[in-house]
Short mmCIF file of N, CA and C in Angstrom, two decimals:
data_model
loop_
_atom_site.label_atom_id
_atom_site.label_comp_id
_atom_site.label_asym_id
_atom_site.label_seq_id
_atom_site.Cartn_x
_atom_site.Cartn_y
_atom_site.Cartn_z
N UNK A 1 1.76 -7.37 -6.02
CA UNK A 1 1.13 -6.12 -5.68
C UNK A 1 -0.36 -6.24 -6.01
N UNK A 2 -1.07 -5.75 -5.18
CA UNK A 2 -2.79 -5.60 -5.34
C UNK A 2 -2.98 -4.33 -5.03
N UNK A 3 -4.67 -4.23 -4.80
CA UNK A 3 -4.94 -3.11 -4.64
C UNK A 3 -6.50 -2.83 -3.53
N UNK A 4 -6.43 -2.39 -2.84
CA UNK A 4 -7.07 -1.68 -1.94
C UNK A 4 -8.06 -0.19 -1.85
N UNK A 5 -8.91 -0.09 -1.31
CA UNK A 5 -10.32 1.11 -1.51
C UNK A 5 -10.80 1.09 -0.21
N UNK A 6 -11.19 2.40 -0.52
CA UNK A 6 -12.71 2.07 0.77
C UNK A 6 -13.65 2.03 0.74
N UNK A 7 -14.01 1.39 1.91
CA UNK A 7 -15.28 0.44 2.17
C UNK A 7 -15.07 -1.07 1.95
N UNK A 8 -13.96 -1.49 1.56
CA UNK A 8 -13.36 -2.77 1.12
C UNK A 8 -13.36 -3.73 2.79
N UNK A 9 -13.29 -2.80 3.42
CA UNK A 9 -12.92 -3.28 4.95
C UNK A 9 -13.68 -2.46 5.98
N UNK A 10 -13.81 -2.95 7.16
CA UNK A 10 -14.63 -1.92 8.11
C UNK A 10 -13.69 -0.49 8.36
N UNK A 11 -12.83 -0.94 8.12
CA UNK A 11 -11.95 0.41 8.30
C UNK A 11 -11.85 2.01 7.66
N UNK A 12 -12.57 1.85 6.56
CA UNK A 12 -12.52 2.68 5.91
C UNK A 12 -11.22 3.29 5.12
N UNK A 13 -10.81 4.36 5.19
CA UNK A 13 -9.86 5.24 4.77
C UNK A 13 -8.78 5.52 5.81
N UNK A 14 -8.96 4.62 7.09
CA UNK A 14 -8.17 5.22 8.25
C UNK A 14 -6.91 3.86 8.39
N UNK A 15 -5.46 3.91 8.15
CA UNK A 15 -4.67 2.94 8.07
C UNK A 15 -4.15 2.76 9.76
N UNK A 16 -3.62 1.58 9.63
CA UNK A 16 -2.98 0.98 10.56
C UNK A 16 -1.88 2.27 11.53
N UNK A 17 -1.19 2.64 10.90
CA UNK A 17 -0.86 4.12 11.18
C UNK A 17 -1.19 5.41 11.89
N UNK A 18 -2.90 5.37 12.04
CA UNK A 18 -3.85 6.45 12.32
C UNK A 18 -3.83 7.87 11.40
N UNK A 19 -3.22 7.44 9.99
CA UNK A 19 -3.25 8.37 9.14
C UNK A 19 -4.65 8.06 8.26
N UNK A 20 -5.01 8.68 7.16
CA UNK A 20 -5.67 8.68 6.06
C UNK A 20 -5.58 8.21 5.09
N UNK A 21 -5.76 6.99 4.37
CA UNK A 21 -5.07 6.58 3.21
C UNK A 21 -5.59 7.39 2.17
N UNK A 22 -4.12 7.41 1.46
CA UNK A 22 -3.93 8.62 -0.07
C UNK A 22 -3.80 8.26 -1.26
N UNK A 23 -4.31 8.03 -1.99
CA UNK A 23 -3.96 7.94 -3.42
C UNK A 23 -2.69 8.23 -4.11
N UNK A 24 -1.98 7.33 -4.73
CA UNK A 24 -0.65 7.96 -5.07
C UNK A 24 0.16 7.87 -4.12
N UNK A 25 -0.22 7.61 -2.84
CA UNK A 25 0.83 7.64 -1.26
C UNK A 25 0.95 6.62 -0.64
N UNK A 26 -0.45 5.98 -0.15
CA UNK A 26 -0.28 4.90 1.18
C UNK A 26 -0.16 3.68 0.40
N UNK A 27 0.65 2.61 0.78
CA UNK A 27 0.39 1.05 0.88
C UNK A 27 0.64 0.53 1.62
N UNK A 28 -0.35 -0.34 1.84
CA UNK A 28 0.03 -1.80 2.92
C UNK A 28 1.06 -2.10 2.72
N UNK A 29 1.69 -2.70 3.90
CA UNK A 29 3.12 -3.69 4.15
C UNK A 29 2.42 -5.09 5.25
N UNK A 30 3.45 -5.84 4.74
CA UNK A 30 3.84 -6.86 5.97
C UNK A 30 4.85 -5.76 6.75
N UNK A 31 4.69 -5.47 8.08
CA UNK A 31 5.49 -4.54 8.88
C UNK A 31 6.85 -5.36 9.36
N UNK A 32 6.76 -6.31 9.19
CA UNK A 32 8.15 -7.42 9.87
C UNK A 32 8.78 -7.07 8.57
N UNK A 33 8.21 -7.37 7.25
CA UNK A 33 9.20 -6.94 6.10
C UNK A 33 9.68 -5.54 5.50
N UNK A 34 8.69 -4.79 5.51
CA UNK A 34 8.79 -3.56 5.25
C UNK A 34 8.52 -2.49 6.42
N UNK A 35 8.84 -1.84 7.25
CA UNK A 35 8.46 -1.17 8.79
C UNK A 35 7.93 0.34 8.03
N UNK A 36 6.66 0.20 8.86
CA UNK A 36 5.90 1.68 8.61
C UNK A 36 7.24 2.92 8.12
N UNK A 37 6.54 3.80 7.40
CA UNK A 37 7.32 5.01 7.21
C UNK A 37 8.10 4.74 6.14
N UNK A 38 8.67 3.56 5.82
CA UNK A 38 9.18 3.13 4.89
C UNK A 38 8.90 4.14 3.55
N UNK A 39 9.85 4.58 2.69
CA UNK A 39 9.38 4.85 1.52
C UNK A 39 9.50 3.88 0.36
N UNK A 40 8.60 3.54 -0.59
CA UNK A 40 8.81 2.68 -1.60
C UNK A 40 8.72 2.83 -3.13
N UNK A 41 9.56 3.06 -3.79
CA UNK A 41 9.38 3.89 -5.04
C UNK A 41 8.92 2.37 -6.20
N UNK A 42 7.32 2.44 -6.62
CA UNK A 42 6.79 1.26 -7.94
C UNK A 42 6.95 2.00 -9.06
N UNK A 43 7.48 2.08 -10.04
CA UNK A 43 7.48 2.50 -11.65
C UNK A 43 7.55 3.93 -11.83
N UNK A 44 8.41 4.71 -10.60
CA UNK A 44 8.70 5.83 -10.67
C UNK A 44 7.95 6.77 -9.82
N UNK A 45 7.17 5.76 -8.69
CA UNK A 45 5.87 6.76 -8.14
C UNK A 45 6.48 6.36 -6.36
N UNK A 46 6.60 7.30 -5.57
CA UNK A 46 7.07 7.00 -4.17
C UNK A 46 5.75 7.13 -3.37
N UNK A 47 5.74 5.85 -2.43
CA UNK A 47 4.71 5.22 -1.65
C UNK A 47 5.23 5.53 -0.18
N UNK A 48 4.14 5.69 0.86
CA UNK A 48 4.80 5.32 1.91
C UNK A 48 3.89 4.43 2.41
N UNK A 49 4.46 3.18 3.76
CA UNK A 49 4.50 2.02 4.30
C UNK A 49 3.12 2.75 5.39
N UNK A 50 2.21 2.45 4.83
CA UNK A 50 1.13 3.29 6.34
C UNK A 50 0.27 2.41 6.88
N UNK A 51 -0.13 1.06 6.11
CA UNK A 51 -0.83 0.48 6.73
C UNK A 51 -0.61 -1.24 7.18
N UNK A 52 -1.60 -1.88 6.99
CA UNK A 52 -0.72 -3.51 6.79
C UNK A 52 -2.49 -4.04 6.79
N UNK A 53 -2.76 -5.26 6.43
CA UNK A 53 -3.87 -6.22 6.14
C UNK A 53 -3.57 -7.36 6.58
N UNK A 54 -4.80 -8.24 6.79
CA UNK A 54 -4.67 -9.56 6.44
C UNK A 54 -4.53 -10.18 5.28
N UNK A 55 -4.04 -9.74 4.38
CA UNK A 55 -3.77 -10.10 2.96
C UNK A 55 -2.32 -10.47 2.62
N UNK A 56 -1.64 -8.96 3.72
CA UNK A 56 -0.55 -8.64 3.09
C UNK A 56 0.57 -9.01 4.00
N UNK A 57 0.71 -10.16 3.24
CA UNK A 57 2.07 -11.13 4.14
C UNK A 57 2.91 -11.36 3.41
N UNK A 58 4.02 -11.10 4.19
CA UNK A 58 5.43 -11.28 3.02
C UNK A 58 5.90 -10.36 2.12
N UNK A 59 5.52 -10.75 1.24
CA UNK A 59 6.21 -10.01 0.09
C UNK A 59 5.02 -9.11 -0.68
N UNK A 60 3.87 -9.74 0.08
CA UNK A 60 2.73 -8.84 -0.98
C UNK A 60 2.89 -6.95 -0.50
N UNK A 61 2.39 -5.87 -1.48
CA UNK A 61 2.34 -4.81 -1.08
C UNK A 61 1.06 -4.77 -1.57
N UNK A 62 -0.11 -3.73 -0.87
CA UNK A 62 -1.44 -3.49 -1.24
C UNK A 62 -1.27 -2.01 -1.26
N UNK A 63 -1.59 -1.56 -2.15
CA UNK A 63 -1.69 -0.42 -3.14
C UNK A 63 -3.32 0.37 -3.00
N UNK A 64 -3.16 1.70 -2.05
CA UNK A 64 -4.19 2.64 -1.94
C UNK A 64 -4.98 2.92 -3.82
N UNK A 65 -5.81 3.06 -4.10
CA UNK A 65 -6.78 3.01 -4.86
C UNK A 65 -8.14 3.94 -4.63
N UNK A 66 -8.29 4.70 -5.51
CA UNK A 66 -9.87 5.86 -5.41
C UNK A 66 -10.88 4.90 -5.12
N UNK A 67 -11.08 3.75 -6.13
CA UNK A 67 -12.51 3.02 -6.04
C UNK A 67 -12.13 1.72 -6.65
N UNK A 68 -12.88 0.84 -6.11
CA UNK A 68 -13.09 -0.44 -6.41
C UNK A 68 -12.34 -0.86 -8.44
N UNK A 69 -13.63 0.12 -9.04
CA UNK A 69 -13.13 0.45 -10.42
C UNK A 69 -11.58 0.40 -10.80
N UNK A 70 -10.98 0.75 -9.77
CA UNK A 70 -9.39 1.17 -10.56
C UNK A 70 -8.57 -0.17 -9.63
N UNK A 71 -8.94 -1.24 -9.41
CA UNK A 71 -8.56 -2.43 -8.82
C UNK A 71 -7.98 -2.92 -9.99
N UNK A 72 -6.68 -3.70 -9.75
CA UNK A 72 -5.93 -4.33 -10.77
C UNK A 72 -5.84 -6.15 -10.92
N UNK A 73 -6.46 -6.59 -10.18
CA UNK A 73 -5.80 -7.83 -9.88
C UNK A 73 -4.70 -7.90 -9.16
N UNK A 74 -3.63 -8.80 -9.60
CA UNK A 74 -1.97 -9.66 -9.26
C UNK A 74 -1.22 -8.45 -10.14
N UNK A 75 -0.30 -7.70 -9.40
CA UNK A 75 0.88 -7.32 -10.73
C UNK A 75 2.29 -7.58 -9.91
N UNK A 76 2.98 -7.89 -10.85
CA UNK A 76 4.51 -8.58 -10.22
C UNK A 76 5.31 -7.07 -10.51
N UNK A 77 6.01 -6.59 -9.41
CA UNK A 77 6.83 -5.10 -10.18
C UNK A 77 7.91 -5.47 -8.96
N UNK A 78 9.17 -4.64 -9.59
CA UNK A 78 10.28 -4.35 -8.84
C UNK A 78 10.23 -3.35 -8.02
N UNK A 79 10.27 -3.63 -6.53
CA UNK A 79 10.26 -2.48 -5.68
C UNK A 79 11.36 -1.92 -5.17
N UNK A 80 11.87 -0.76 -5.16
CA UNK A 80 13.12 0.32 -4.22
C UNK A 80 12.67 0.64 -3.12
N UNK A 81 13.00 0.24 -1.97
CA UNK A 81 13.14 0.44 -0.72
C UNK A 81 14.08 1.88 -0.33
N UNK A 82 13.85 3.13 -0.12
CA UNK A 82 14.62 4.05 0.12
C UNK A 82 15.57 4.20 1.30
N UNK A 83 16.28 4.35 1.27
CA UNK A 83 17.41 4.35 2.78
C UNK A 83 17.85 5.52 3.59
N UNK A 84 18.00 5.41 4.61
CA UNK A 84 18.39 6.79 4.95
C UNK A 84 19.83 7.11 4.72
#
């Protein structure tokens, strides 16, 4: 898991999705692994699947972020995939 801001990219705040990325809400997926809409619950906090990168292949998830400042590095966590 990493982490993501804007202005990081030309894109700004606007995800793959045509939503807004949210704090506390949006992360990147690989879409072949995880498909948009997806919900994903990290350490008790539910995410949804809104965007995707060139970063984020496989298994990586990129994690919406206020500012550069609150960037984490690498963190390894167990993810829940929600089901219908």
């Amino acid at each position: 898991m990493t982490a993501y801001w804007y202005g990081e990219d030309e894109y700004g705040d606007l995800t793959a999705t045509g939503v807004r990325a949210q704090v506390n809400h949006t992360i990147a997926v690989d879409p072949k692994i995880i498909p948009y809409g997806s919900e994903i619950m990290i350490d008790g906090q539910i995410y949804v699947a809104e965007d995707c990168g060139g970063a984020v292949k496989n298994n990586v998830i990129d994690v919406w972020v206020e500012h550069q400042s609150n960037s984490f590095g690498v963190k390894y966590k167990e993810i829940y995939i929600k089901r219908e």
